[in-house]
Amino acid sequence: MSNFLISLAGIILSVLMIKYRERVGDMFGEADWMQKVGGIYGIIFISAIAIFFFSIAKMTGTTDIFLSPLINLLPGGHSVENMPSF
């Protein structure tokens, strides 16, 4: 039940981040490296989308499938034989 509530809060947070991205962006400011990826508003949008998809995956219990490509990129990650089948 707590995973569901935390995931629901993540979904609500991501929607609010997209809706109020100008206010959030003004609160954090802008760094030079952000210009290459769309500025502060682009970073907030990308972060909100990532939070949204991770919350959906956590809510449905599919984080192992969702994060398996990232785990395989890390050193010491799972081998190809241990990947979940789709």
XYZ file of N, CA and C in Angstrom:
258
model
N 0.823 -1.196 0.000
C 0.000 0.000 0.000
C 0.867 1.260 0.000
N 1.995 1.220 0.722
C 2.844 2.413 0.770
C 3.517 2.664 -0.582
N 3.883 1.583 -1.324
C 4.447 1.780 -2.661
C 3.452 2.474 -3.576
N 2.195 2.109 -3.446
C 1.159 2.730 -4.270
C 1.028 4.214 -3.949
N 1.033 4.560 -2.666
C 0.883 5.970 -2.280
C 2.097 6.799 -2.675
N 3.284 6.236 -2.505
C 4.497 6.958 -2.901
C 4.526 7.141 -4.417
N 4.118 6.114 -5.147
C 4.064 6.224 -6.608
C 3.026 7.241 -7.054
N 1.896 7.257 -6.388
C 0.863 8.242 -6.709
C 1.364 9.661 -6.438
N 2.102 9.827 -5.344
C 2.694 11.135 -5.045
C 3.721 11.518 -6.111
N 4.476 10.546 -6.619
C 5.430 10.817 -7.690
C 4.754 11.253 -8.971
N 3.622 10.635 -9.289
C 2.873 11.017 -10.487
C 2.334 12.437 -10.340
N 1.785 12.737 -9.184
C 1.262 14.090 -8.940
C 2.394 15.111 -8.985
N 3.549 14.769 -8.395
C 4.707 15.662 -8.420
C 5.168 15.929 -9.850
N 5.198 14.895 -10.673
C 5.659 15.089 -12.048
C 4.696 15.970 -12.846
N 3.400 15.804 -12.628
C 2.427 16.659 -13.317
C 2.580 18.110 -12.863
N 2.778 18.306 -11.563
C 2.967 19.668 -11.056
C 4.275 20.281 -11.545
N 5.319 19.456 -11.688
C 6.587 19.964 -12.213
C 6.425 20.461 -13.645
N 5.647 19.739 -14.444
C 5.430 20.166 -15.829
C 4.547 21.406 -15.875
N 3.512 21.427 -15.052
C 2.589 22.565 -15.068
C 3.272 23.850 -14.598
N 4.073 23.766 -13.552
C 4.719 24.948 -12.977
C 6.220 24.961 -13.243
N 6.649 24.511 -14.425
C 8.084 24.422 -14.698
C 8.755 25.787 -14.744
N 8.019 26.831 -15.076
C 8.622 28.165 -15.093
C 8.956 28.618 -13.677
N 8.046 28.403 -12.745
C 8.304 28.784 -11.351
C 9.421 27.941 -10.745
N 9.405 26.646 -11.043
C 10.453 25.762 -10.518
C 11.797 26.135 -11.126
N 11.820 26.434 -12.408
C 13.059 26.828 -13.070
C 13.619 28.128 -12.535
N 12.752 29.080 -12.239
C 13.218 30.339 -11.659
C 13.746 30.139 -10.246
N 13.227 29.143 -9.553
C 13.683 28.871 -8.194
C 15.097 28.283 -8.199
N 15.406 27.429 -9.186
C 16.710 26.771 -9.223
C 17.759 27.565 -9.980
N 17.370 28.359 -10.935
C 18.349 29.094 -11.725
C 18.854 28.245 -12.876
N 19.816 28.784 -13.604
C 20.300 28.097 -14.794
C 21.816 28.029 -14.781
N 22.348 26.861 -15.124
C 23.791 26.658 -15.223
C 24.180 26.591 -16.701
N 25.478 26.716 -16.972
C 25.948 26.715 -18.357
C 25.705 25.380 -19.054
N 25.859 24.263 -18.332
C 25.699 22.959 -18.959
C 24.251 22.684 -19.356
N 23.313 23.380 -18.770
C 21.902 23.155 -19.091
C 21.534 23.692 -20.473
N 22.292 24.640 -20.996
C 22.003 25.206 -22.313
C 22.113 24.153 -23.415
N 22.978 23.161 -23.214
C 23.192 22.137 -24.238
C 22.047 21.142 -24.319
N 21.261 21.029 -23.264
C 20.171 20.043 -23.248
C 18.799 20.693 -23.155
N 18.697 21.961 -23.482
C 17.392 22.608 -23.529
C 17.131 23.608 -22.435
N 18.116 23.952 -21.651
C 17.916 24.927 -20.585
C 17.264 24.316 -19.357
N 16.978 25.153 -18.383
C 16.422 24.675 -17.120
C 15.032 24.088 -17.314
N 14.252 24.660 -18.227
C 12.895 24.156 -18.445
C 12.917 22.774 -19.101
N 13.887 22.551 -19.956
C 14.052 21.225 -20.553
C 14.478 20.184 -19.535
N 15.384 20.573 -18.636
C 15.833 19.660 -17.577
C 14.668 19.307 -16.659
N 13.866 20.277 -16.316
C 12.707 20.019 -15.446
C 11.720 19.104 -16.157
N 11.495 19.322 -17.440
C 10.574 18.481 -18.202
C 11.081 17.044 -18.286
N 12.362 16.867 -18.576
C 12.949 15.526 -18.654
C 12.892 14.839 -17.296
N 13.185 15.570 -16.222
C 13.109 14.998 -14.877
C 11.687 14.589 -14.525
N 10.719 15.407 -14.894
C 9.319 15.086 -14.601
C 8.868 13.843 -15.356
N 9.282 13.698 -16.595
C 8.926 12.507 -17.372
C 9.579 11.267 -16.765
N 10.843 11.374 -16.340
C 11.519 10.232 -15.712
C 10.838 9.841 -14.403
N 10.462 10.826 -13.589
C 9.754 10.540 -12.331
C 8.412 9.891 -12.618
N 7.715 10.366 -13.647
C 6.410 9.805 -14.000
C 6.535 8.333 -14.396
N 7.472 8.020 -15.300
C 7.619 6.635 -15.743
C 8.119 5.729 -14.625
N 9.028 6.226 -13.785
C 9.494 5.410 -12.670
C 8.362 5.164 -11.677
N 7.505 6.144 -11.456
C 6.371 5.961 -10.546
C 5.388 4.934 -11.089
N 5.130 4.985 -12.383
C 4.248 3.983 -12.997
C 4.869 2.593 -12.880
N 6.169 2.483 -13.131
C 6.835 1.184 -13.027
C 6.834 0.676 -11.588
N 7.038 1.562 -10.633
C 7.017 1.160 -9.225
C 5.616 0.733 -8.805
N 4.609 1.426 -9.309
C 3.228 1.112 -8.959
C 2.817 -0.256 -9.504
N 3.279 -0.581 -10.701
C 2.901 -1.850 -11.315
C 3.878 -2.979 -11.008
N 4.995 -2.664 -10.348
C 5.964 -3.695 -9.984
C 6.853 -4.131 -11.128
N 7.078 -3.271 -12.095
C 7.896 -3.624 -13.254
C 9.207 -2.850 -13.299
N 9.730 -2.467 -12.152
C 10.987 -1.713 -12.154
C 12.157 -2.565 -12.619
N 12.105 -3.890 -12.416
C 13.201 -4.731 -12.877
C 13.300 -4.726 -14.400
N 12.184 -4.733 -15.090
C 12.188 -4.675 -16.552
C 12.528 -3.262 -17.019
N 12.019 -2.268 -16.318
C 12.222 -0.870 -16.696
C 13.681 -0.451 -16.544
N 14.345 -0.934 -15.494
C 15.715 -0.517 -15.213
C 16.772 -1.503 -15.700
N 16.390 -2.625 -16.295
C 17.377 -3.614 -16.719
C 18.358 -3.081 -17.766
N 17.965 -2.239 -18.727
C 18.980 -1.705 -19.638
C 20.014 -0.825 -18.933
N 19.604 -0.082 -17.914
C 20.554 0.762 -17.185
C 21.492 -0.063 -16.320
N 20.981 -1.127 -15.724
C 21.811 -1.979 -14.871
C 22.890 -2.657 -15.698
N 22.566 -3.037 -16.928
C 23.545 -3.703 -17.782
C 24.655 -2.763 -18.229
N 24.431 -1.472 -18.198
C 25.472 -0.517 -18.575
C 26.473 -0.270 -17.457
N 26.064 -0.510 -16.216
C 26.931 -0.257 -15.074
C 27.955 -1.368 -14.904
N 29.148 -1.049 -14.400
C 30.127 -2.099 -14.128
C 29.599 -3.046 -13.051
N 29.770 -4.322 -13.275
C 29.278 -5.309 -12.326
C 27.805 -5.583 -12.472
N 27.200 -5.099 -13.551
C 25.777 -5.328 -13.793
C 25.528 -6.773 -14.173
N 24.296 -7.108 -14.334
C 23.926 -8.474 -14.680
C 24.379 -8.804 -16.093
N 24.658 -10.072 -16.307
C 25.022 -10.492 -17.650
C 23.761 -10.658 -18.491
N 23.943 -10.922 -19.753
C 22.818 -11.042 -20.669
C 21.953 -12.246 -20.305
N 22.556 -13.297 -19.766
C 21.799 -14.492 -19.417
C 20.809 -14.232 -18.289
N 21.096 -13.285 -17.403
C 20.245 -13.022 -16.248
C 19.188 -11.958 -16.505
N 19.089 -11.466 -17.732
C 18.097 -10.438 -18.031
C 16.700 -11.039 -18.007
N 15.714 -10.284 -17.531
C 14.343 -10.808 -17.550
C 13.830 -10.912 -18.978
N 13.045 -11.930 -19.231
C 12.492 -12.106 -20.572
C 11.190 -11.323 -20.698
N 10.941 -10.845 -21.878
C 9.750 -10.030 -22.116
C 8.650 -10.854 -22.721
